[in-house]
Amino acid sequence: MDERYPPIEPYDHGMLDVGDGNAVYWEVCGNPDGKPALVVHGGPGSGCGTTVRRFFDPARYRIVLFDQRGCGRSTPHASDPATDLRHNTTHHLVADMERLREHVGVRRWLLYGGSWGSTLILAYAQRHPERVSEIVISAVTSTRRSEIDWLYRGVGRYFPQQWDRFLAGAPGTPRDGDVVGAYARLMADPDPAVRERATVDWCAWEDAVVSGEAAVTNPYSDRPSAARTAMVRICSHYFAHGAWLEEGALLRDAHRLAGIPGVLIHGRLDLGSPLDTAWQLHRAWPDSELIVLEQAGHFGTDETRGHVVRALDRFATAG
């Protein structure tokens, strides 16, 4: 059963100059006087969609959405090889979120997101805990190098043929080598054919990892060309650098979330982001609740979305 609210459109939107030649697209939906909430999209580099708006009661929430640097409607776009990614890091995105908060006039806001979005939420909330009222996360990640290695190597034991193709897409990379870094270099190649081939191969691998989830079919490969290229370029850039985070820092510093209520929703069948990260975060964050869904994977199910809606409904009148 779909428990989401009816579709809504933004009542305000714009481009925010965040420095370094970057402008971030933002929009606001729902009730101008409602509880502030920020949607933090995944990827990194996926851009923010429209269906996520439906998780929030538009009568009770003021919903802020934005496209992170280099993707979606933000400029310059990472699909353009001339776009410099040196100023596109986790720390830049955290600063962008804080600048956006000030721009839209919010004192504290609820944070919602999943997958890479959960990593960025945790990084922001640990840097600015006084600005966060509650957190709701689905598909928990912390982007440790161990998690990256699992997603782009370890899970290959379930998809050996597809992983061999993924490795072959980065010629000369040994089986125990830095395949993510190799793809980052391919995405910086001056030859557009090389970049396109790397984009296709990367997306084919991502699709393979979630291929057992009934609700999705080729969710990465079927994206529009520019969006797909930007996502692969940004993903490989971030993951080749371990998201510029000290290994395990977001779990180590989860104590900084003390006093912030949180709901973590994770599918036991999520091959790309195994459950242990969500469990470790829950244990380190006493104010969190962990909901494990037995039949859900990374993209979730109607049951997943129902838990998200109910958590947001519960927090709509809090604090």
Short mmCIF file of N, CA and C in Angstrom, two decimals, residues 122-281:
data_model
loop_
_atom_site.label_atom_id
_atom_site.label_comp_id
_atom_site.label_asym_id
_atom_site.label_seq_id
_atom_site.Cartn_x
_atom_site.Cartn_y
_atom_site.Cartn_z
N LEU A 122 24.90 12.66 8.12
CA LEU A 122 25.69 12.43 9.33
C LEU A 122 26.85 13.41 9.43
N ALA A 123 27.50 13.69 8.31
CA ALA A 123 28.62 14.64 8.33
C ALA A 123 28.13 16.03 8.72
N TYR A 124 26.98 16.46 8.17
CA TYR A 124 26.43 17.77 8.50
C TYR A 124 25.99 17.82 9.97
N ALA A 125 25.24 16.81 10.40
CA ALA A 125 24.69 16.82 11.75
C ALA A 125 25.78 16.76 12.81
N GLN A 126 26.87 16.07 12.53
CA GLN A 126 27.97 16.03 13.49
C GLN A 126 28.75 17.34 13.52
N ARG A 127 28.74 18.06 12.40
CA ARG A 127 29.38 19.38 12.36
C ARG A 127 28.48 20.46 12.96
N HIS A 128 27.16 20.33 12.76
CA HIS A 128 26.22 21.37 13.20
C HIS A 128 25.04 20.75 13.96
N PRO A 129 25.28 20.04 15.05
CA PRO A 129 24.17 19.36 15.74
C PRO A 129 23.10 20.31 16.24
N GLU A 130 23.48 21.54 16.54
CA GLU A 130 22.51 22.51 17.05
C GLU A 130 21.52 22.95 15.99
N ARG A 131 21.79 22.61 14.73
CA ARG A 131 20.90 23.00 13.62
C ARG A 131 19.97 21.88 13.18
N VAL A 132 20.02 20.74 13.87
CA VAL A 132 19.27 19.56 13.45
C VAL A 132 18.25 19.18 14.51
N SER A 133 16.99 19.09 14.11
CA SER A 133 15.93 18.74 15.07
C SER A 133 15.72 17.24 15.14
N GLU A 134 15.65 16.56 14.00
CA GLU A 134 15.51 15.11 13.92
C GLU A 134 16.17 14.62 12.64
N ILE A 135 16.36 13.31 12.55
CA ILE A 135 16.96 12.70 11.36
C ILE A 135 16.17 11.44 11.00
N VAL A 136 15.85 11.29 9.72
CA VAL A 136 15.26 10.06 9.20
C VAL A 136 16.12 9.59 8.04
N ILE A 137 16.59 8.35 8.11
CA ILE A 137 17.50 7.82 7.10
C ILE A 137 17.00 6.45 6.64
N SER A 138 17.03 6.24 5.32
CA SER A 138 16.83 4.89 4.79
C SER A 138 18.10 4.49 4.04
N ALA A 139 18.41 3.19 4.03
CA ALA A 139 19.62 2.69 3.38
C ALA A 139 20.86 3.40 3.94
N VAL A 140 21.20 3.06 5.15
CA VAL A 140 22.26 3.76 5.89
C VAL A 140 23.64 3.45 5.32
N THR A 141 24.41 4.49 5.09
CA THR A 141 25.82 4.34 4.72
C THR A 141 26.64 5.37 5.49
N SER A 142 27.94 5.07 5.65
CA SER A 142 28.86 6.06 6.22
C SER A 142 30.07 6.27 5.31
N THR A 143 30.07 5.61 4.14
CA THR A 143 31.10 5.76 3.11
C THR A 143 32.51 5.54 3.66
N ARG A 144 32.63 4.57 4.56
CA ARG A 144 33.98 4.13 4.92
C ARG A 144 34.63 3.48 3.71
N ARG A 145 35.94 3.47 3.69
CA ARG A 145 36.64 2.81 2.58
C ARG A 145 36.30 1.33 2.54
N SER A 146 36.03 0.74 3.69
CA SER A 146 35.62 -0.66 3.72
C SER A 146 34.27 -0.86 3.04
N GLU A 147 33.37 0.11 3.18
CA GLU A 147 32.08 0.03 2.51
C GLU A 147 32.23 0.21 1.00
N ILE A 148 33.09 1.14 0.60
CA ILE A 148 33.36 1.35 -0.82
C ILE A 148 33.95 0.09 -1.43
N ASP A 149 34.90 -0.52 -0.72
CA ASP A 149 35.54 -1.72 -1.24
C ASP A 149 34.53 -2.86 -1.37
N TRP A 150 33.60 -2.93 -0.45
CA TRP A 150 32.56 -3.96 -0.55
C TRP A 150 31.70 -3.73 -1.79
N LEU A 151 31.25 -2.49 -2.00
CA LEU A 151 30.33 -2.19 -3.10
C LEU A 151 30.98 -2.41 -4.45
N TYR A 152 32.25 -2.12 -4.59
CA TYR A 152 32.89 -2.20 -5.90
C TYR A 152 33.87 -3.37 -6.04
N ARG A 153 33.90 -4.25 -5.02
CA ARG A 153 34.72 -5.45 -5.14
C ARG A 153 34.07 -6.63 -4.40
N GLY A 154 33.85 -6.48 -3.11
CA GLY A 154 33.42 -7.59 -2.29
C GLY A 154 32.12 -8.23 -2.73
N VAL A 155 31.13 -7.39 -3.08
CA VAL A 155 29.83 -7.93 -3.48
C VAL A 155 29.92 -8.65 -4.82
N GLY A 156 31.07 -8.52 -5.49
CA GLY A 156 31.28 -9.24 -6.74
C GLY A 156 31.23 -10.75 -6.59
N ARG A 157 31.36 -11.26 -5.37
CA ARG A 157 31.25 -12.71 -5.18
C ARG A 157 29.83 -13.20 -5.47
N TYR A 158 28.85 -12.29 -5.43
CA TYR A 158 27.48 -12.64 -5.79
C TYR A 158 27.24 -12.47 -7.29
N PHE A 159 28.07 -11.65 -7.93
CA PHE A 159 27.90 -11.36 -9.36
C PHE A 159 29.27 -11.46 -10.05
N PRO A 160 29.88 -12.63 -10.05
CA PRO A 160 31.26 -12.74 -10.55
C PRO A 160 31.41 -12.37 -12.02
N GLN A 161 30.46 -12.75 -12.86
CA GLN A 161 30.57 -12.43 -14.28
C GLN A 161 30.49 -10.93 -14.51
N GLN A 162 29.53 -10.28 -13.83
CA GLN A 162 29.36 -8.84 -14.00
C GLN A 162 30.55 -8.07 -13.41
N TRP A 163 31.11 -8.59 -12.30
CA TRP A 163 32.26 -7.89 -11.72
C TRP A 163 33.49 -8.03 -12.61
N ASP A 164 33.65 -9.17 -13.24
CA ASP A 164 34.76 -9.33 -14.18
C ASP A 164 34.65 -8.32 -15.32
N ARG A 165 33.42 -8.09 -15.78
CA ARG A 165 33.21 -7.08 -16.83
C ARG A 165 33.54 -5.69 -16.30
N PHE A 166 33.14 -5.41 -15.08
CA PHE A 166 33.42 -4.11 -14.47
C PHE A 166 34.93 -3.90 -14.36
N LEU A 167 35.65 -4.90 -13.90
CA LEU A 167 37.10 -4.79 -13.79
C LEU A 167 37.74 -4.64 -15.16
N ALA A 168 37.23 -5.38 -16.13
CA ALA A 168 37.78 -5.29 -17.49
C ALA A 168 37.59 -3.90 -18.09
N GLY A 169 36.60 -3.17 -17.58
CA GLY A 169 36.37 -1.81 -18.07
C GLY A 169 37.46 -0.84 -17.67
N ALA A 170 38.32 -1.25 -16.73
CA ALA A 170 39.46 -0.43 -16.31
C ALA A 170 40.73 -1.22 -16.62
N PRO A 171 41.12 -1.30 -17.90
CA PRO A 171 42.23 -2.16 -18.32
C PRO A 171 43.50 -1.91 -17.53
N GLY A 172 44.15 -3.01 -17.16
CA GLY A 172 45.40 -2.91 -16.44
C GLY A 172 45.25 -2.88 -14.93
N THR A 173 44.01 -2.81 -14.43
CA THR A 173 43.79 -2.79 -12.99
C THR A 173 43.80 -4.22 -12.45
N PRO A 174 44.69 -4.55 -11.52
CA PRO A 174 44.70 -5.91 -10.96
C PRO A 174 43.44 -6.17 -10.14
N ARG A 175 43.15 -7.43 -9.91
CA ARG A 175 41.93 -7.80 -9.20
C ARG A 175 41.90 -7.21 -7.80
N ASP A 176 43.05 -7.01 -7.20
CA ASP A 176 43.09 -6.41 -5.87
C ASP A 176 43.49 -4.94 -5.93
N GLY A 177 43.38 -4.34 -7.12
CA GLY A 177 43.79 -2.95 -7.31
C GLY A 177 42.68 -1.96 -7.03
N ASP A 178 42.97 -0.71 -7.25
CA ASP A 178 42.05 0.40 -6.98
C ASP A 178 41.14 0.61 -8.19
N VAL A 179 40.10 -0.21 -8.30
CA VAL A 179 39.22 -0.12 -9.47
C VAL A 179 38.44 1.18 -9.48
N VAL A 180 38.05 1.69 -8.31
CA VAL A 180 37.30 2.95 -8.25
C VAL A 180 38.19 4.10 -8.72
N GLY A 181 39.42 4.14 -8.25
CA GLY A 181 40.35 5.17 -8.70
C GLY A 181 40.61 5.08 -10.19
N ALA A 182 40.66 3.86 -10.72
CA ALA A 182 40.87 3.68 -12.16
C ALA A 182 39.71 4.28 -12.95
N TYR A 183 38.49 4.07 -12.47
CA TYR A 183 37.33 4.65 -13.16
C TYR A 183 37.33 6.18 -13.03
N ALA A 184 37.76 6.70 -11.90
CA ALA A 184 37.85 8.16 -11.76
C ALA A 184 38.80 8.74 -12.80
N ARG A 185 39.89 8.05 -13.05
CA ARG A 185 40.83 8.52 -14.08
C ARG A 185 40.23 8.39 -15.48
N LEU A 186 39.49 7.33 -15.73
CA LEU A 186 38.83 7.18 -17.03
C LEU A 186 37.83 8.30 -17.26
N MET A 187 37.12 8.69 -16.20
CA MET A 187 36.14 9.76 -16.34
C MET A 187 36.79 11.12 -16.55
N ALA A 188 38.09 11.21 -16.33
CA ALA A 188 38.83 12.46 -16.58
C ALA A 188 39.59 12.39 -17.89
N ASP A 189 39.44 11.31 -18.66
CA ASP A 189 40.16 11.14 -19.92
C ASP A 189 39.67 12.17 -20.94
N PRO A 190 40.56 12.75 -21.73
CA PRO A 190 40.14 13.75 -22.72
C PRO A 190 39.30 13.15 -23.86
N ASP A 191 39.34 11.86 -24.05
CA ASP A 191 38.59 11.22 -25.13
C ASP A 191 37.16 10.95 -24.69
N PRO A 192 36.16 11.57 -25.33
CA PRO A 192 34.76 11.36 -24.92
C PRO A 192 34.32 9.91 -25.03
N ALA A 193 34.88 9.17 -25.97
CA ALA A 193 34.51 7.76 -26.11
C ALA A 193 34.96 6.95 -24.89
N VAL A 194 36.12 7.29 -24.34
CA VAL A 194 36.61 6.62 -23.14
C VAL A 194 35.68 6.92 -21.96
N ARG A 195 35.30 8.18 -21.83
CA ARG A 195 34.42 8.56 -20.72
C ARG A 195 33.05 7.88 -20.85
N GLU A 196 32.53 7.81 -22.06
CA GLU A 196 31.22 7.19 -22.26
C GLU A 196 31.27 5.70 -21.95
N ARG A 197 32.34 5.03 -22.38
CA ARG A 197 32.48 3.61 -22.10
C ARG A 197 32.55 3.35 -20.60
N ALA A 198 33.30 4.19 -19.90
CA ALA A 198 33.43 4.04 -18.45
C ALA A 198 32.09 4.29 -17.77
N THR A 199 31.33 5.24 -18.26
CA THR A 199 30.00 5.52 -17.70
C THR A 199 29.08 4.31 -17.86
N VAL A 200 29.08 3.74 -19.06
CA VAL A 200 28.24 2.57 -19.33
C VAL A 200 28.64 1.40 -18.44
N ASP A 201 29.94 1.14 -18.31
CA ASP A 201 30.41 0.00 -17.53
C ASP A 201 30.12 0.18 -16.04
N TRP A 202 30.31 1.40 -15.55
CA TRP A 202 30.03 1.68 -14.13
C TRP A 202 28.55 1.47 -13.84
N CYS A 203 27.68 2.01 -14.68
CA CYS A 203 26.24 1.88 -14.44
C CYS A 203 25.77 0.44 -14.57
N ALA A 204 26.37 -0.33 -15.47
CA ALA A 204 26.01 -1.74 -15.60
C ALA A 204 26.33 -2.49 -14.30
N TRP A 205 27.47 -2.14 -13.69
CA TRP A 205 27.81 -2.77 -12.42
C TRP A 205 26.83 -2.36 -11.32
N GLU A 206 26.53 -1.09 -11.22
CA GLU A 206 25.58 -0.62 -10.20
C GLU A 206 24.22 -1.31 -10.37
N ASP A 207 23.78 -1.46 -11.63
CA ASP A 207 22.52 -2.14 -11.90
C ASP A 207 22.57 -3.60 -11.45
N ALA A 208 23.72 -4.25 -11.66
CA ALA A 208 23.86 -5.65 -11.28
C ALA A 208 23.68 -5.83 -9.77
N VAL A 209 24.24 -4.91 -8.99
CA VAL A 209 24.20 -5.03 -7.53
C VAL A 209 22.76 -5.01 -7.02
N VAL A 210 21.88 -4.24 -7.67
CA VAL A 210 20.49 -4.15 -7.21
C VAL A 210 19.54 -4.98 -8.06
N SER A 211 20.09 -5.85 -8.90
CA SER A 211 19.25 -6.59 -9.85
C SER A 211 18.30 -7.57 -9.18
N GLY A 212 18.55 -7.93 -7.94
CA GLY A 212 17.65 -8.83 -7.24
C GLY A 212 16.46 -8.15 -6.61
N GLU A 213 16.40 -6.83 -6.72
CA GLU A 213 15.30 -6.08 -6.12
C GLU A 213 14.18 -5.95 -7.15
N ALA A 214 13.02 -6.49 -6.81
CA ALA A 214 11.92 -6.57 -7.77
C ALA A 214 11.42 -5.20 -8.21
N ALA A 215 11.60 -4.19 -7.36
CA ALA A 215 11.00 -2.89 -7.65
C ALA A 215 11.79 -2.06 -8.65
N VAL A 216 13.01 -2.48 -9.02
CA VAL A 216 13.84 -1.64 -9.88
C VAL A 216 14.41 -2.46 -11.04
N THR A 217 14.57 -1.80 -12.17
CA THR A 217 15.21 -2.40 -13.35
C THR A 217 16.12 -1.36 -13.98
N ASN A 218 17.41 -1.63 -14.02
CA ASN A 218 18.39 -0.71 -14.61
C ASN A 218 18.23 0.73 -14.12
N PRO A 219 18.17 0.95 -12.81
CA PRO A 219 17.93 2.31 -12.31
C PRO A 219 19.06 3.28 -12.61
N TYR A 220 20.25 2.77 -12.90
CA TYR A 220 21.39 3.64 -13.19
C TYR A 220 21.57 3.83 -14.70
N SER A 221 21.54 2.73 -15.43
CA SER A 221 21.77 2.81 -16.88
C SER A 221 20.68 3.57 -17.61
N ASP A 222 19.47 3.55 -17.08
CA ASP A 222 18.34 4.16 -17.80
C ASP A 222 18.21 5.66 -17.54
N ARG A 223 19.13 6.26 -16.83
CA ARG A 223 19.06 7.71 -16.59
C ARG A 223 19.43 8.46 -17.87
N PRO A 224 18.94 9.69 -17.99
CA PRO A 224 19.36 10.50 -19.15
C PRO A 224 20.88 10.61 -19.21
N SER A 225 21.41 10.76 -20.41
CA SER A 225 22.85 10.69 -20.63
C SER A 225 23.64 11.65 -19.75
N ALA A 226 23.25 12.92 -19.70
CA ALA A 226 24.02 13.90 -18.92
C ALA A 226 23.96 13.60 -17.43
N ALA A 227 22.79 13.20 -16.95
CA ALA A 227 22.64 12.87 -15.53
C ALA A 227 23.48 11.66 -15.17
N ARG A 228 23.52 10.68 -16.05
CA ARG A 228 24.27 9.46 -15.82
C ARG A 228 25.78 9.75 -15.80
N THR A 229 26.24 10.56 -16.74
CA THR A 229 27.66 10.91 -16.80
C THR A 229 28.08 11.68 -15.56
N ALA A 230 27.27 12.65 -15.15
CA ALA A 230 27.59 13.44 -13.96
C ALA A 230 27.66 12.56 -12.72
N MET A 231 26.70 11.64 -12.60
CA MET A 231 26.67 10.76 -11.43
C MET A 231 27.94 9.91 -11.36
N VAL A 232 28.33 9.30 -12.47
CA VAL A 232 29.50 8.43 -12.46
C VAL A 232 30.76 9.24 -12.18
N ARG A 233 30.85 10.40 -12.79
CA ARG A 233 32.03 11.23 -12.57
C ARG A 233 32.14 11.66 -11.11
N ILE A 234 31.01 12.07 -10.52
CA ILE A 234 31.03 12.52 -9.13
C ILE A 234 31.22 11.34 -8.19
N CYS A 235 30.51 10.23 -8.43
CA CYS A 235 30.66 9.04 -7.58
C CYS A 235 32.12 8.57 -7.55
N SER A 236 32.72 8.40 -8.70
CA SER A 236 34.08 7.89 -8.73
C SER A 236 35.06 8.88 -8.09
N HIS A 237 34.79 10.17 -8.26
CA HIS A 237 35.61 11.21 -7.64
C HIS A 237 35.53 11.13 -6.12
N TYR A 238 34.31 11.00 -5.58
CA TYR A 238 34.14 10.93 -4.13
C TYR A 238 34.71 9.63 -3.56
N PHE A 239 34.38 8.52 -4.19
CA PHE A 239 34.75 7.24 -3.61
C PHE A 239 36.24 6.95 -3.76
N ALA A 240 36.87 7.50 -4.79
CA ALA A 240 38.31 7.35 -4.93
C ALA A 240 39.05 8.07 -3.81
N HIS A 241 38.39 9.04 -3.19
CA HIS A 241 39.01 9.80 -2.10
C HIS A 241 38.41 9.44 -0.74
N GLY A 242 37.66 8.34 -0.66
CA GLY A 242 37.05 7.98 0.62
C GLY A 242 36.17 9.06 1.18
N ALA A 243 35.56 9.84 0.27
CA ALA A 243 34.68 10.97 0.64
C ALA A 243 35.39 11.98 1.53
N TRP A 244 36.73 11.98 1.52
CA TRP A 244 37.51 12.93 2.32
C TRP A 244 37.16 12.83 3.81
N LEU A 245 36.82 11.61 4.24
CA LEU A 245 36.49 11.37 5.64
C LEU A 245 37.50 10.40 6.23
N GLU A 246 37.93 10.67 7.44
CA GLU A 246 38.78 9.71 8.14
C GLU A 246 38.01 8.41 8.30
N GLU A 247 38.68 7.29 8.08
CA GLU A 247 38.00 6.00 8.13
C GLU A 247 37.27 5.80 9.46
N GLY A 248 35.96 5.56 9.37
CA GLY A 248 35.15 5.30 10.55
C GLY A 248 34.77 6.52 11.35
N ALA A 249 35.08 7.72 10.84
CA ALA A 249 34.86 8.94 11.64
C ALA A 249 33.40 9.16 11.97
N LEU A 250 32.50 8.88 11.05
CA LEU A 250 31.08 9.17 11.29
C LEU A 250 30.48 8.23 12.34
N LEU A 251 31.00 7.02 12.45
CA LEU A 251 30.57 6.12 13.51
C LEU A 251 31.26 6.49 14.82
N ARG A 252 32.52 6.81 14.75
CA ARG A 252 33.28 7.20 15.95
C ARG A 252 32.68 8.43 16.61
N ASP A 253 32.24 9.38 15.79
CA ASP A 253 31.75 10.65 16.32
C ASP A 253 30.23 10.71 16.42
N ALA A 254 29.56 9.55 16.39
CA ALA A 254 28.10 9.53 16.49
C ALA A 254 27.62 10.10 17.82
N HIS A 255 28.49 10.16 18.83
CA HIS A 255 28.10 10.75 20.11
C HIS A 255 27.70 12.22 19.96
N ARG A 256 28.16 12.85 18.88
CA ARG A 256 27.80 14.24 18.66
C ARG A 256 26.32 14.40 18.30
N LEU A 257 25.66 13.29 18.00
CA LEU A 257 24.23 13.31 17.67
C LEU A 257 23.36 13.19 18.92
N ALA A 258 23.97 13.12 20.09
CA ALA A 258 23.21 12.95 21.34
C ALA A 258 22.13 14.03 21.46
N GLY A 259 20.92 13.58 21.75
CA GLY A 259 19.79 14.50 21.89
C GLY A 259 19.01 14.72 20.62
N ILE A 260 19.50 14.22 19.49
CA ILE A 260 18.78 14.32 18.22
C ILE A 260 18.06 13.00 17.97
N PRO A 261 16.73 12.98 17.98
CA PRO A 261 16.01 11.73 17.70
C PRO A 261 16.23 11.32 16.24
N GLY A 262 16.40 10.02 16.03
CA GLY A 262 16.61 9.54 14.68
C GLY A 262 15.91 8.22 14.42
N VAL A 263 15.51 8.00 13.18
CA VAL A 263 14.95 6.72 12.74
C VAL A 263 15.78 6.22 11.57
N LEU A 264 16.31 5.02 11.71
CA LEU A 264 17.12 4.37 10.68
C LEU A 264 16.31 3.22 10.11
N ILE A 265 16.12 3.22 8.79
CA ILE A 265 15.30 2.20 8.13
C ILE A 265 16.18 1.50 7.11
N HIS A 266 16.34 0.17 7.26
CA HIS A 266 17.31 -0.53 6.42
C HIS A 266 16.79 -1.90 6.04
N GLY A 267 16.99 -2.26 4.78
CA GLY A 267 16.58 -3.57 4.29
C GLY A 267 17.65 -4.62 4.53
N ARG A 268 17.24 -5.77 5.04
CA ARG A 268 18.20 -6.84 5.29
C ARG A 268 18.81 -7.36 3.99
N LEU A 269 18.10 -7.18 2.86
CA LEU A 269 18.56 -7.69 1.58
C LEU A 269 19.32 -6.65 0.77
N ASP A 270 19.77 -5.59 1.42
CA ASP A 270 20.53 -4.54 0.75
C ASP A 270 21.97 -5.03 0.55
N LEU A 271 22.27 -5.52 -0.65
CA LEU A 271 23.61 -6.06 -0.92
C LEU A 271 24.65 -4.96 -1.05
N GLY A 272 24.25 -3.81 -1.55
CA GLY A 272 25.20 -2.73 -1.76
C GLY A 272 25.61 -2.04 -0.48
N SER A 273 24.70 -1.99 0.48
CA SER A 273 24.97 -1.35 1.77
C SER A 273 24.55 -2.31 2.88
N PRO A 274 25.39 -3.27 3.22
CA PRO A 274 25.00 -4.28 4.21
C PRO A 274 24.56 -3.67 5.54
N LEU A 275 23.73 -4.42 6.23
CA LEU A 275 23.05 -3.95 7.44
C LEU A 275 24.00 -3.58 8.57
N ASP A 276 25.22 -4.10 8.57
CA ASP A 276 26.08 -3.88 9.74
C ASP A 276 26.38 -2.41 9.98
N THR A 277 26.43 -1.59 8.93
CA THR A 277 26.68 -0.16 9.14
C THR A 277 25.53 0.48 9.90
N ALA A 278 24.31 0.16 9.52
CA ALA A 278 23.14 0.70 10.23
C ALA A 278 23.15 0.24 11.68
N TRP A 279 23.50 -1.02 11.91
CA TRP A 279 23.55 -1.56 13.27
C TRP A 279 24.62 -0.85 14.10
N GLN A 280 25.79 -0.65 13.53
CA GLN A 280 26.87 0.02 14.26
C GLN A 280 26.50 1.47 14.58
N LEU A 281 25.86 2.14 13.63
CA LEU A 281 25.44 3.53 13.89
C LEU A 281 24.39 3.56 15.00
#
